[in-house]
Short mmCIF file of C-alpha atoms in Angstrom, two decimals:
data_model
loop_
_atom_site.label_atom_id
_atom_site.label_comp_id
_atom_site.label_asym_id
_atom_site.label_seq_id
_atom_site.Cartn_x
_atom_site.Cartn_y
_atom_site.Cartn_z
CA MET A 17 -0.20 -22.67 10.33
CA ASN A 18 -0.06 -18.88 10.44
CA THR A 19 -3.62 -17.61 10.96
CA ARG A 20 -2.68 -13.98 10.25
CA LEU A 21 -2.51 -13.00 6.59
CA THR A 22 0.20 -10.45 5.84
CA VAL A 23 1.14 -8.66 2.64
CA GLU A 24 4.76 -7.56 2.78
CA LYS A 25 7.02 -5.45 0.57
CA ILE A 26 10.80 -5.92 0.43
CA GLY A 27 12.87 -3.07 -1.00
CA GLY A 28 15.78 -3.41 -3.40
CA THR A 29 18.55 -2.74 -0.90
CA SER A 30 17.12 -5.36 1.45
CA MET A 31 16.71 -7.82 -1.43
CA SER A 32 20.40 -7.52 -2.24
CA ALA A 33 21.10 -8.80 1.30
CA LEU A 34 19.18 -11.95 0.36
CA LYS A 35 20.52 -14.14 3.17
CA ASP A 36 19.19 -11.62 5.70
CA VAL A 37 15.84 -11.56 3.89
CA ILE A 38 15.61 -15.34 4.15
CA ASP A 39 16.76 -15.51 7.78
CA ASN A 40 15.14 -12.35 9.15
CA ILE A 41 11.92 -12.19 7.16
CA VAL A 42 10.98 -15.54 5.63
CA PHE A 43 12.01 -17.84 8.47
CA TYR A 44 11.53 -15.36 11.31
CA GLY A 45 8.38 -15.93 13.34
CA ASP A 46 5.99 -18.82 13.87
CA SER A 47 5.32 -19.78 10.25
CA PRO A 48 6.45 -18.72 6.77
CA TYR A 49 2.98 -19.40 5.34
CA ASN A 50 -0.10 -17.24 4.76
CA ARG A 51 2.30 -14.50 3.67
CA ILE A 52 2.63 -12.56 0.44
CA LEU A 53 6.06 -11.01 -0.22
CA VAL A 54 6.15 -8.36 -2.95
CA VAL A 55 9.77 -7.90 -3.99
CA SER A 56 11.67 -5.11 -5.68
CA ALA A 57 14.49 -5.75 -8.12
CA PHE A 58 17.92 -6.26 -6.60
CA SER A 59 19.58 -2.94 -5.76
CA GLY A 60 20.74 -1.01 -8.83
CA VAL A 61 19.11 -3.25 -11.45
CA THR A 62 16.20 -0.92 -12.30
CA ASN A 63 18.70 1.94 -12.53
CA ILE A 64 20.52 0.23 -15.39
CA LEU A 65 17.26 -0.82 -17.05
CA LEU A 66 15.62 2.62 -16.94
CA GLU A 67 17.81 5.40 -15.48
CA ASN A 68 19.58 6.07 -12.22
CA LYS A 69 16.91 7.28 -9.81
CA LYS A 70 19.23 9.81 -8.15
CA THR A 71 21.74 10.88 -10.80
CA LYS A 72 19.42 10.37 -13.81
CA ALA A 73 22.25 8.56 -15.65
CA PRO A 74 20.58 6.87 -18.66
CA GLY A 75 19.90 3.15 -18.81
CA VAL A 76 18.65 0.79 -21.52
CA TYR A 77 15.36 2.67 -21.89
CA HIS A 78 17.03 5.94 -22.91
CA ARG A 79 19.15 4.17 -25.51
CA PHE A 80 15.99 2.65 -26.92
CA ALA A 81 14.14 6.00 -26.87
CA LYS A 82 17.00 7.71 -28.72
CA GLY A 83 17.32 4.98 -31.33
CA GLU A 84 20.71 3.89 -29.99
CA ASP A 85 22.11 0.37 -29.50
CA TYR A 86 19.76 -0.96 -26.83
CA ARG A 87 20.58 -4.60 -27.61
CA THR A 88 24.16 -4.26 -26.32
CA ALA A 89 22.88 -2.39 -23.27
CA LEU A 90 20.36 -5.14 -22.54
CA ASN A 91 23.09 -7.75 -22.89
CA GLU A 92 25.03 -5.86 -20.21
CA VAL A 93 21.98 -6.21 -17.96
CA SER A 94 22.01 -9.97 -18.60
CA VAL A 95 25.66 -10.10 -17.55
CA GLU A 96 24.81 -8.29 -14.31
CA LEU A 97 21.84 -10.55 -13.54
CA LYS A 98 23.98 -13.63 -14.09
CA ARG A 99 26.64 -12.17 -11.80
CA LEU A 100 23.95 -11.88 -9.13
CA ASN A 101 22.88 -15.47 -9.78
CA ALA A 102 26.43 -16.61 -9.09
CA VAL A 103 26.43 -14.70 -5.81
CA TYR A 104 23.16 -16.28 -4.68
CA GLY A 105 24.28 -19.74 -5.72
CA GLU A 106 25.75 -19.93 -2.22
CA LEU A 107 22.20 -19.76 -0.85
CA GLY A 108 21.02 -22.77 -2.86
CA LEU A 109 20.12 -21.23 -6.23
CA ASP A 110 20.64 -23.52 -9.24
CA VAL A 111 22.79 -21.03 -11.16
CA THR A 112 22.72 -22.92 -14.48
CA TRP A 113 18.91 -23.05 -14.40
CA ALA A 114 18.63 -19.38 -13.35
CA ASP A 115 21.00 -18.23 -16.12
CA ALA A 116 18.90 -20.15 -18.66
CA GLN A 117 15.79 -18.38 -17.37
CA ILE A 118 17.48 -15.01 -17.95
CA ASP A 119 18.48 -15.96 -21.50
CA GLN A 120 14.92 -17.03 -22.27
CA HIS A 121 13.40 -13.89 -20.75
CA MET A 122 15.83 -11.52 -22.48
CA ALA A 123 15.20 -13.18 -25.84
CA LYS A 124 11.49 -12.40 -25.48
CA ALA A 125 12.25 -8.84 -24.35
CA ILE A 126 14.39 -8.30 -27.46
CA VAL A 127 11.53 -9.50 -29.69
CA TYR A 128 9.12 -7.08 -28.02
CA LEU A 129 11.57 -4.16 -28.13
CA ASP A 130 12.51 -4.80 -31.75
CA SER A 131 8.82 -4.70 -32.68
CA ALA A 132 8.38 -1.51 -30.70
CA SER A 133 11.44 0.02 -32.39
CA THR A 134 9.92 -0.76 -35.80
CA MET A 135 6.71 1.00 -34.80
CA LEU A 136 8.68 4.05 -33.64
CA ALA A 137 10.57 4.14 -36.91
CA SER A 138 7.28 4.21 -38.82
CA GLY A 139 6.46 7.60 -37.33
CA TYR A 140 2.85 6.62 -36.65
CA LEU A 141 3.26 5.95 -32.94
CA ASN A 142 5.49 7.53 -30.34
CA GLU A 143 4.47 8.09 -26.73
CA GLY A 144 2.45 4.90 -26.40
CA VAL A 145 5.28 2.78 -27.75
CA LEU A 146 7.83 4.42 -25.44
CA LEU A 147 5.59 3.84 -22.43
CA ALA A 148 5.19 0.19 -23.43
CA ALA A 149 8.96 -0.21 -23.79
CA ARG A 150 9.46 1.33 -20.35
CA GLU A 151 6.99 -1.14 -18.86
CA ILE A 152 8.71 -4.10 -20.55
CA LEU A 153 12.13 -3.05 -19.26
CA ALA A 154 10.92 -2.25 -15.75
CA SER A 155 9.40 -5.71 -15.38
CA ILE A 156 12.71 -7.50 -15.97
CA GLY A 157 14.28 -6.63 -12.62
CA GLU A 158 11.38 -7.80 -10.45
CA THR A 159 10.84 -10.93 -12.54
CA HIS A 160 14.46 -11.86 -11.86
CA SER A 161 14.52 -11.15 -8.11
CA ALA A 162 11.20 -12.93 -7.49
CA MET A 163 12.37 -15.95 -9.49
CA VAL A 164 15.62 -16.16 -7.53
CA LEU A 165 14.00 -15.91 -4.09
CA ALA A 166 11.21 -18.37 -4.91
CA ALA A 167 13.69 -20.91 -6.30
CA ILE A 168 15.93 -20.71 -3.22
CA LEU A 169 12.98 -21.12 -0.86
CA LYS A 170 11.85 -24.21 -2.75
CA THR A 171 15.29 -25.75 -2.20
CA ARG A 172 14.74 -25.06 1.51
CA GLY A 173 11.61 -27.20 1.43
CA LEU A 174 9.01 -24.41 1.45
CA ASN A 175 5.86 -24.29 -0.64
CA ALA A 176 6.99 -21.08 -2.30
CA VAL A 177 4.66 -19.89 -5.06
CA LEU A 178 6.17 -17.59 -7.68
CA VAL A 179 3.49 -15.04 -8.59
CA ASP A 180 4.64 -13.39 -11.82
CA MET A 181 2.48 -10.28 -12.11
CA ALA A 182 4.64 -9.07 -15.01
CA GLY A 183 2.55 -11.14 -17.41
CA PHE A 184 5.33 -11.67 -19.97
CA ASP A 185 3.65 -14.89 -21.11
CA ASP A 186 0.08 -13.73 -20.56
CA SER A 187 -1.47 -11.76 -23.43
CA ARG A 188 -4.85 -11.31 -21.74
CA ALA A 189 -6.02 -7.70 -21.53
CA MET A 190 -6.58 -7.21 -17.80
CA THR A 191 -6.41 -4.31 -15.40
CA ILE A 192 -3.95 -4.67 -12.52
CA ASP A 193 -6.80 -5.27 -10.07
CA GLU A 194 -8.26 -7.96 -12.34
CA ARG A 195 -4.87 -9.65 -12.64
CA ILE A 196 -4.44 -9.65 -8.84
CA LYS A 197 -7.87 -11.20 -8.28
CA ASP A 198 -7.30 -13.76 -11.03
CA VAL A 199 -3.89 -14.86 -9.73
CA PHE A 200 -4.67 -15.11 -6.04
CA ALA A 201 -8.01 -16.89 -6.53
CA LYS A 202 -5.99 -19.98 -7.49
CA ILE A 203 -3.58 -20.00 -4.52
CA ASP A 204 -3.99 -21.79 -1.20
CA LEU A 205 -2.72 -18.86 0.86
CA PRO A 206 -2.78 -20.50 4.34
CA ASN A 207 -0.35 -23.16 3.10
CA SER A 208 1.82 -21.03 0.83
CA ILE A 209 4.36 -18.25 0.88
CA CYS A 210 3.88 -16.15 -2.25
CA ILE A 211 6.81 -14.36 -3.87
CA VAL A 212 5.32 -11.64 -6.05
CA THR A 213 6.94 -9.42 -8.68
CA GLY A 214 6.87 -5.76 -7.67
CA TYR A 215 5.97 -4.89 -11.26
CA ALA A 216 2.37 -5.65 -12.26
CA LYS A 217 1.13 -5.65 -15.86
CA GLY A 218 -2.20 -4.00 -16.55
CA THR A 219 -4.08 -2.29 -19.36
CA GLU A 220 -3.76 1.04 -17.53
CA GLY A 221 0.06 0.79 -17.40
CA ILE A 222 1.38 0.97 -13.86
CA MET A 223 4.31 3.23 -14.83
CA ARG A 224 2.13 5.68 -16.70
CA GLU A 225 0.87 7.05 -13.41
CA PHE A 226 3.33 5.86 -10.77
CA ASP A 227 6.65 5.42 -12.62
CA ARG A 228 9.42 4.35 -10.20
CA GLY A 229 6.99 3.99 -7.28
CA TYR A 230 5.28 1.04 -8.98
CA SER A 231 6.41 -1.77 -6.65
CA GLU A 232 4.79 -0.14 -3.62
CA VAL A 233 1.65 0.44 -5.67
CA THR A 234 1.54 -3.28 -6.54
CA PHE A 235 1.96 -4.04 -2.84
CA SER A 236 -0.80 -1.58 -1.93
CA LYS A 237 -3.24 -2.89 -4.53
CA ILE A 238 -2.74 -6.49 -3.40
CA ALA A 239 -3.31 -5.48 0.23
CA SER A 240 -6.39 -3.43 -0.63
CA ILE A 241 -7.96 -6.38 -2.45
CA LEU A 242 -6.98 -9.22 -0.07
CA ARG A 243 -7.45 -7.18 3.15
CA PRO A 244 -4.63 -8.70 5.24
CA ASP A 245 -4.38 -8.43 9.01
CA GLU A 246 -1.37 -6.18 8.45
CA ALA A 247 0.69 -4.73 5.63
CA ILE A 248 4.45 -4.58 6.19
CA ILE A 249 7.28 -2.80 4.39
CA HIS A 250 10.79 -4.10 5.09
CA LYS A 251 13.50 -1.46 4.69
CA GLU A 252 17.21 -1.34 5.40
CA TYR A 253 16.69 1.21 8.18
CA HIS A 254 14.26 2.20 10.90
CA LEU A 255 11.88 5.11 10.47
CA SER A 256 13.70 7.23 13.05
CA THR A 257 13.18 10.53 14.84
CA ALA A 258 15.99 12.02 12.73
CA ASP A 259 18.64 10.87 10.27
CA PRO A 260 21.29 9.03 12.32
CA ASN A 261 23.86 9.80 9.62
CA ILE A 262 23.41 13.49 10.44
CA VAL A 263 22.80 13.64 14.19
CA GLY A 264 24.50 10.40 15.26
CA ILE A 265 23.02 7.00 16.05
CA ASP A 266 22.97 7.72 19.79
CA ASN A 267 20.78 10.79 19.27
CA VAL A 268 17.83 9.11 17.53
CA HIS A 269 15.38 6.33 18.20
CA PRO A 270 12.81 4.51 16.02
CA VAL A 271 9.35 6.04 15.75
CA GLY A 272 6.95 3.63 17.42
CA ASN A 273 3.64 4.89 16.04
CA THR A 274 2.40 7.51 13.64
CA ASN A 275 -0.40 8.03 11.12
CA TYR A 276 -0.88 8.25 7.37
CA ASP A 277 -0.91 12.05 7.47
CA ILE A 278 2.68 12.04 8.73
CA ALA A 279 3.57 9.44 6.09
CA ASP A 280 2.35 11.92 3.44
CA GLN A 281 4.42 14.71 4.99
CA LEU A 282 7.52 12.51 4.96
CA ALA A 283 7.03 11.66 1.29
CA ASP A 284 6.69 15.35 0.45
CA VAL A 285 10.32 15.94 1.46
CA GLY A 286 11.67 12.75 -0.05
CA MET A 287 11.79 10.59 3.09
CA GLU A 288 9.26 8.02 1.96
CA ALA A 289 7.92 5.54 4.44
CA ILE A 290 5.63 4.62 1.55
CA HIS A 291 4.79 6.20 -1.82
CA PRO A 292 1.83 8.56 -1.15
CA LYS A 293 -0.24 7.05 -3.96
CA ALA A 294 0.34 3.62 -2.44
CA ALA A 295 -0.51 4.83 1.06
CA LYS A 296 -3.93 6.23 0.19
CA PRO A 297 -5.68 2.90 -0.65
CA LEU A 298 -4.32 1.37 2.56
CA GLU A 299 -5.50 4.33 4.60
CA MET A 300 -8.97 4.30 3.04
CA ALA A 301 -9.28 0.55 3.62
CA GLY A 302 -8.25 0.94 7.26
CA ILE A 303 -5.26 -1.40 6.82
CA HIS A 304 -2.47 -0.93 9.33
CA LEU A 305 1.01 -0.50 7.85
CA ARG A 306 4.18 -1.51 9.68
CA ILE A 307 7.66 -0.32 8.65
CA LYS A 308 10.32 -2.81 9.77
CA ASN A 309 14.11 -2.93 9.64
CA THR A 310 15.22 -6.02 7.71
CA PHE A 311 18.33 -6.33 9.83
CA GLU A 312 16.58 -6.10 13.22
CA PRO A 313 13.70 -8.59 12.92
CA ALA A 314 12.90 -8.61 16.66
CA HIS A 315 12.18 -4.87 16.66
CA PRO A 316 8.47 -4.10 16.13
CA GLY A 317 9.27 -1.13 13.89
CA THR A 318 6.83 1.70 13.19
CA LEU A 319 3.08 1.12 13.07
CA ILE A 320 1.21 3.54 10.80
CA THR A 321 -2.55 3.73 11.27
CA ARG A 322 -5.34 6.00 10.19
CA GLN A 323 -6.40 7.19 13.64
CA TYR A 324 -3.17 7.43 15.66
CA VAL A 325 -2.56 10.67 17.55
CA SER A 326 0.16 10.88 20.18
CA GLN A 327 -1.10 11.39 23.71
CA LEU A 328 1.97 13.51 24.40
CA LYS A 329 2.41 16.85 22.68
CA ARG A 330 5.72 16.35 20.93
CA VAL A 331 7.75 16.44 17.74
CA GLU A 332 7.96 12.88 16.35
CA VAL A 333 10.31 13.32 13.37
CA ILE A 334 12.85 15.95 12.34
CA THR A 335 13.65 15.62 8.66
CA GLY A 336 14.12 17.56 5.45
CA THR A 337 16.21 17.84 2.31
CA ASP A 338 19.00 19.98 0.86
CA LYS A 339 17.93 19.44 -2.74
CA GLN A 340 15.37 22.20 -3.17
CA LEU A 341 15.08 25.56 -4.86
CA LEU A 342 13.31 28.71 -3.69
CA ILE A 343 11.56 30.87 -6.29
CA ASP A 344 10.64 34.35 -5.07
CA ILE A 345 8.09 36.26 -7.17
CA TYR A 346 7.68 40.00 -6.50
CA ASP A 347 5.38 42.59 -8.01
CA PRO A 348 3.94 45.73 -6.38
CA LEU A 349 0.70 45.22 -8.34
CA MET A 350 0.01 42.09 -6.28
CA THR A 351 -1.12 44.25 -3.38
CA GLY A 352 -4.90 44.04 -3.16
CA ASN A 353 -5.06 42.34 -6.55
CA VAL A 354 -7.22 39.23 -6.92
CA GLY A 355 -5.75 36.40 -8.99
CA SER A 356 -1.96 36.83 -8.75
CA ASP A 357 -1.62 33.49 -7.03
CA LEU A 358 -3.86 31.88 -9.66
CA ILE A 359 -1.65 33.17 -12.48
CA ILE A 360 1.43 31.72 -10.78
CA MET A 361 -0.22 28.35 -10.22
CA GLU A 362 -1.39 28.19 -13.84
CA ILE A 363 2.20 28.73 -15.00
CA PHE A 364 3.45 26.04 -12.62
CA ALA A 365 0.74 23.66 -13.85
CA ALA A 366 1.62 24.35 -17.49
CA HIS A 367 5.20 23.26 -16.74
CA GLN A 368 4.01 20.34 -14.58
CA VAL A 369 5.96 21.54 -11.55
CA SER A 370 4.61 21.01 -8.03
CA TYR A 371 5.84 22.68 -4.86
CA THR A 372 6.57 21.66 -1.29
CA PHE A 373 6.26 25.09 0.36
CA LYS A 374 4.57 28.43 -0.31
CA SER A 375 4.57 31.67 1.67
CA THR A 376 2.92 34.96 0.74
CA SER A 377 3.10 38.64 1.68
CA ALA A 378 1.41 41.75 0.30
CA ASN A 379 3.56 41.91 -2.82
CA SER A 380 5.54 38.69 -3.03
CA ILE A 381 5.11 34.94 -3.06
CA SER A 382 7.92 32.50 -2.21
CA ILE A 383 7.65 28.94 -3.50
CA VAL A 384 9.99 26.00 -2.88
CA ILE A 385 10.31 23.20 -5.45
CA TRP A 386 12.55 20.20 -5.96
CA GLU A 387 15.76 21.27 -7.69
CA ASN A 388 15.38 18.42 -10.20
CA ASP A 389 12.05 19.92 -11.31
CA PHE A 390 13.57 23.30 -12.16
CA LYS A 391 13.01 24.56 -15.71
CA GLU A 392 14.44 27.79 -17.05
CA ALA A 393 11.29 28.16 -19.15
CA LEU A 394 9.26 28.31 -15.92
CA ILE A 395 11.24 31.33 -14.77
CA THR A 396 10.96 32.92 -18.21
CA ASP A 397 7.17 32.60 -18.20
CA LEU A 398 6.90 33.98 -14.66
CA ARG A 399 8.99 37.01 -15.65
CA THR A 400 6.53 37.86 -18.42
CA LYS A 401 3.84 38.35 -15.74
CA PHE A 402 5.70 39.74 -12.73
CA GLU A 403 8.25 42.48 -12.13
CA ARG A 404 10.97 40.42 -10.42
CA VAL A 405 11.56 36.67 -10.19
CA LYS A 406 14.58 35.28 -8.34
CA HIS A 407 15.63 31.74 -7.49
CA GLU A 408 18.30 30.19 -5.31
CA PRO A 409 19.23 26.73 -3.95
CA VAL A 410 17.94 26.10 -0.43
CA SER A 411 17.29 23.43 2.17
CA MET A 412 14.09 22.64 4.01
CA VAL A 413 13.94 21.29 7.54
CA CYS A 414 10.63 19.98 8.91
CA LEU A 415 9.23 19.19 12.32
CA LEU A 416 6.57 16.50 12.04
CA GLY A 417 4.16 15.15 14.62
CA THR A 418 0.61 13.95 15.13
CA ASN A 419 0.18 16.21 18.18
CA MET A 420 2.39 19.31 18.09
CA ASP A 421 -0.27 21.78 19.27
CA GLN A 422 1.79 23.22 22.09
CA PRO A 423 2.57 26.86 23.02
CA GLY A 424 6.15 27.91 22.48
CA LEU A 425 7.20 25.19 20.03
CA LEU A 426 7.76 27.63 17.18
CA ALA A 427 9.68 29.99 19.46
CA LYS A 428 11.82 27.18 20.82
CA SER A 429 12.60 26.00 17.30
CA THR A 430 13.60 29.39 15.94
CA ALA A 431 15.70 30.04 19.07
CA ALA A 432 17.55 26.75 18.52
CA LEU A 433 18.38 27.76 14.95
CA ALA A 434 19.37 31.26 16.02
CA ARG A 435 21.80 29.94 18.64
CA ASP A 436 23.72 28.20 15.87
CA GLU A 437 23.56 31.31 13.67
CA ILE A 438 21.29 29.66 11.12
CA ASN A 439 19.31 32.15 9.05
CA ILE A 440 15.66 31.30 8.41
CA LEU A 441 14.81 32.35 4.85
CA ALA A 442 11.12 31.44 5.15
CA ALA A 443 8.88 29.46 7.49
CA GLY A 444 5.45 27.87 7.35
CA LEU A 445 2.89 26.26 9.64
CA ALA A 446 -0.53 25.12 8.42
CA TYR A 447 -3.54 25.08 10.73
CA GLY A 448 -3.38 21.30 11.17
CA ARG A 449 0.03 21.72 12.87
CA VAL A 450 1.48 18.42 11.76
CA ASN A 451 4.36 20.01 9.83
CA ILE A 452 6.43 23.08 10.72
CA GLN A 453 8.71 23.99 7.81
CA PHE A 454 11.88 26.07 7.87
CA VAL A 455 13.61 27.12 4.66
CA VAL A 456 17.31 27.65 5.36
CA PRO A 457 20.48 28.17 3.28
CA ARG A 458 21.67 25.09 1.39
CA ASP A 459 24.95 24.84 3.30
CA GLN A 460 23.21 24.95 6.69
CA PHE A 461 20.97 21.92 6.25
CA LYS A 462 22.83 19.47 8.47
CA ALA A 463 23.53 22.12 11.10
CA SER A 464 19.79 22.91 11.19
CA VAL A 465 18.78 19.27 11.70
CA ILE A 466 21.37 18.87 14.47
CA ALA A 467 20.29 22.09 16.20
CA LEU A 468 16.59 21.19 16.14
CA ASN A 469 17.21 17.59 17.19
CA LYS A 470 19.32 18.77 20.13
CA ALA A 471 16.61 21.18 21.28
CA LEU A 472 13.52 19.07 20.58
CA GLY A 473 14.56 15.45 20.07
#
């Protein structure tokens, strides 16, 4: 019997390598029991149900929202899920049974969506119905992947309990926390391995606030309520000192320890160890989080705790993104004027645009946002208040560490960039000194990461 309770999250890319999940996660270690595995949909499935997370290519949801033929689109999803069933038949899945489960589930989804479509057509309801439809569609992917994994584990002789948090057949009005407490109160955890859907149904609507980060939120809520000895996220890669695809695998190593502050900084530039809204409950509860590589089960991975601070003064991670936009706002009347920054922030808030970087001078303020968040109307509104507003695509490179309070680090960093003729457009360092940010030209992103990793890694 495993005396340590763990709550674990398995991402979509890892789930698609299901044999590795079974060998390297489920059956790796002393016992498969007293473990809760929260699973994402198989890779790509949520993209075709909702929209492509990266390219924004529309899925079933957008056809439904636009009044287009969502039934045919949903049938295409069924075809894809059955294709996956056939693939995992080699692992012991009863494909005929699994296909029948998909047909049954999709038939119910069509009934719900048809009813929602009728409500939309009435003109009395709009946003609420669309949100409900998005929740229904999102749940399909995780319901499928959890069903497949649980069924295979049962054929392997395990007491695998399928925990369907999607609530497709449960009409009770419950919050997500209430549903978690209700479900797990009935399970003998020490003698079970629980396979849990990453989507969780609740009266508050998990996608209303968290959207595509919902599976990690489900994982976090379960951990916060059950208080495991450790929470674990299994990914297809290590949390490394830099991106091995940029600097080379021989020039990086996994990060052994860090804290939740650094996890927040990573999320801010798109390199999520965990969704920031999922990290906060774990941090507040004092639950340790481990990030592990699915394909290297013997490696301890990265342990994220609330209190960790490196004993050595060093840079722990060099990261960033080349998908950002710099907005420079200039006006001579800013000088000595109180409230210019407030006006800018009110305009940003009105357009629901957040920023990852801000730098000010006497008469100008430079702000960096995600390129996907750019709205021409935002620039138009800023130009009604300020003399000159410019924008251009940029990259951001960040130095992260729990203890970077060392003389000369900034000078060494800028010198490294200068040696490779990389122009720094803007730079920032908050008092806490856990994140040094360099804004550089878009086409010099990779060169910047390589230069900084060579000098500081």
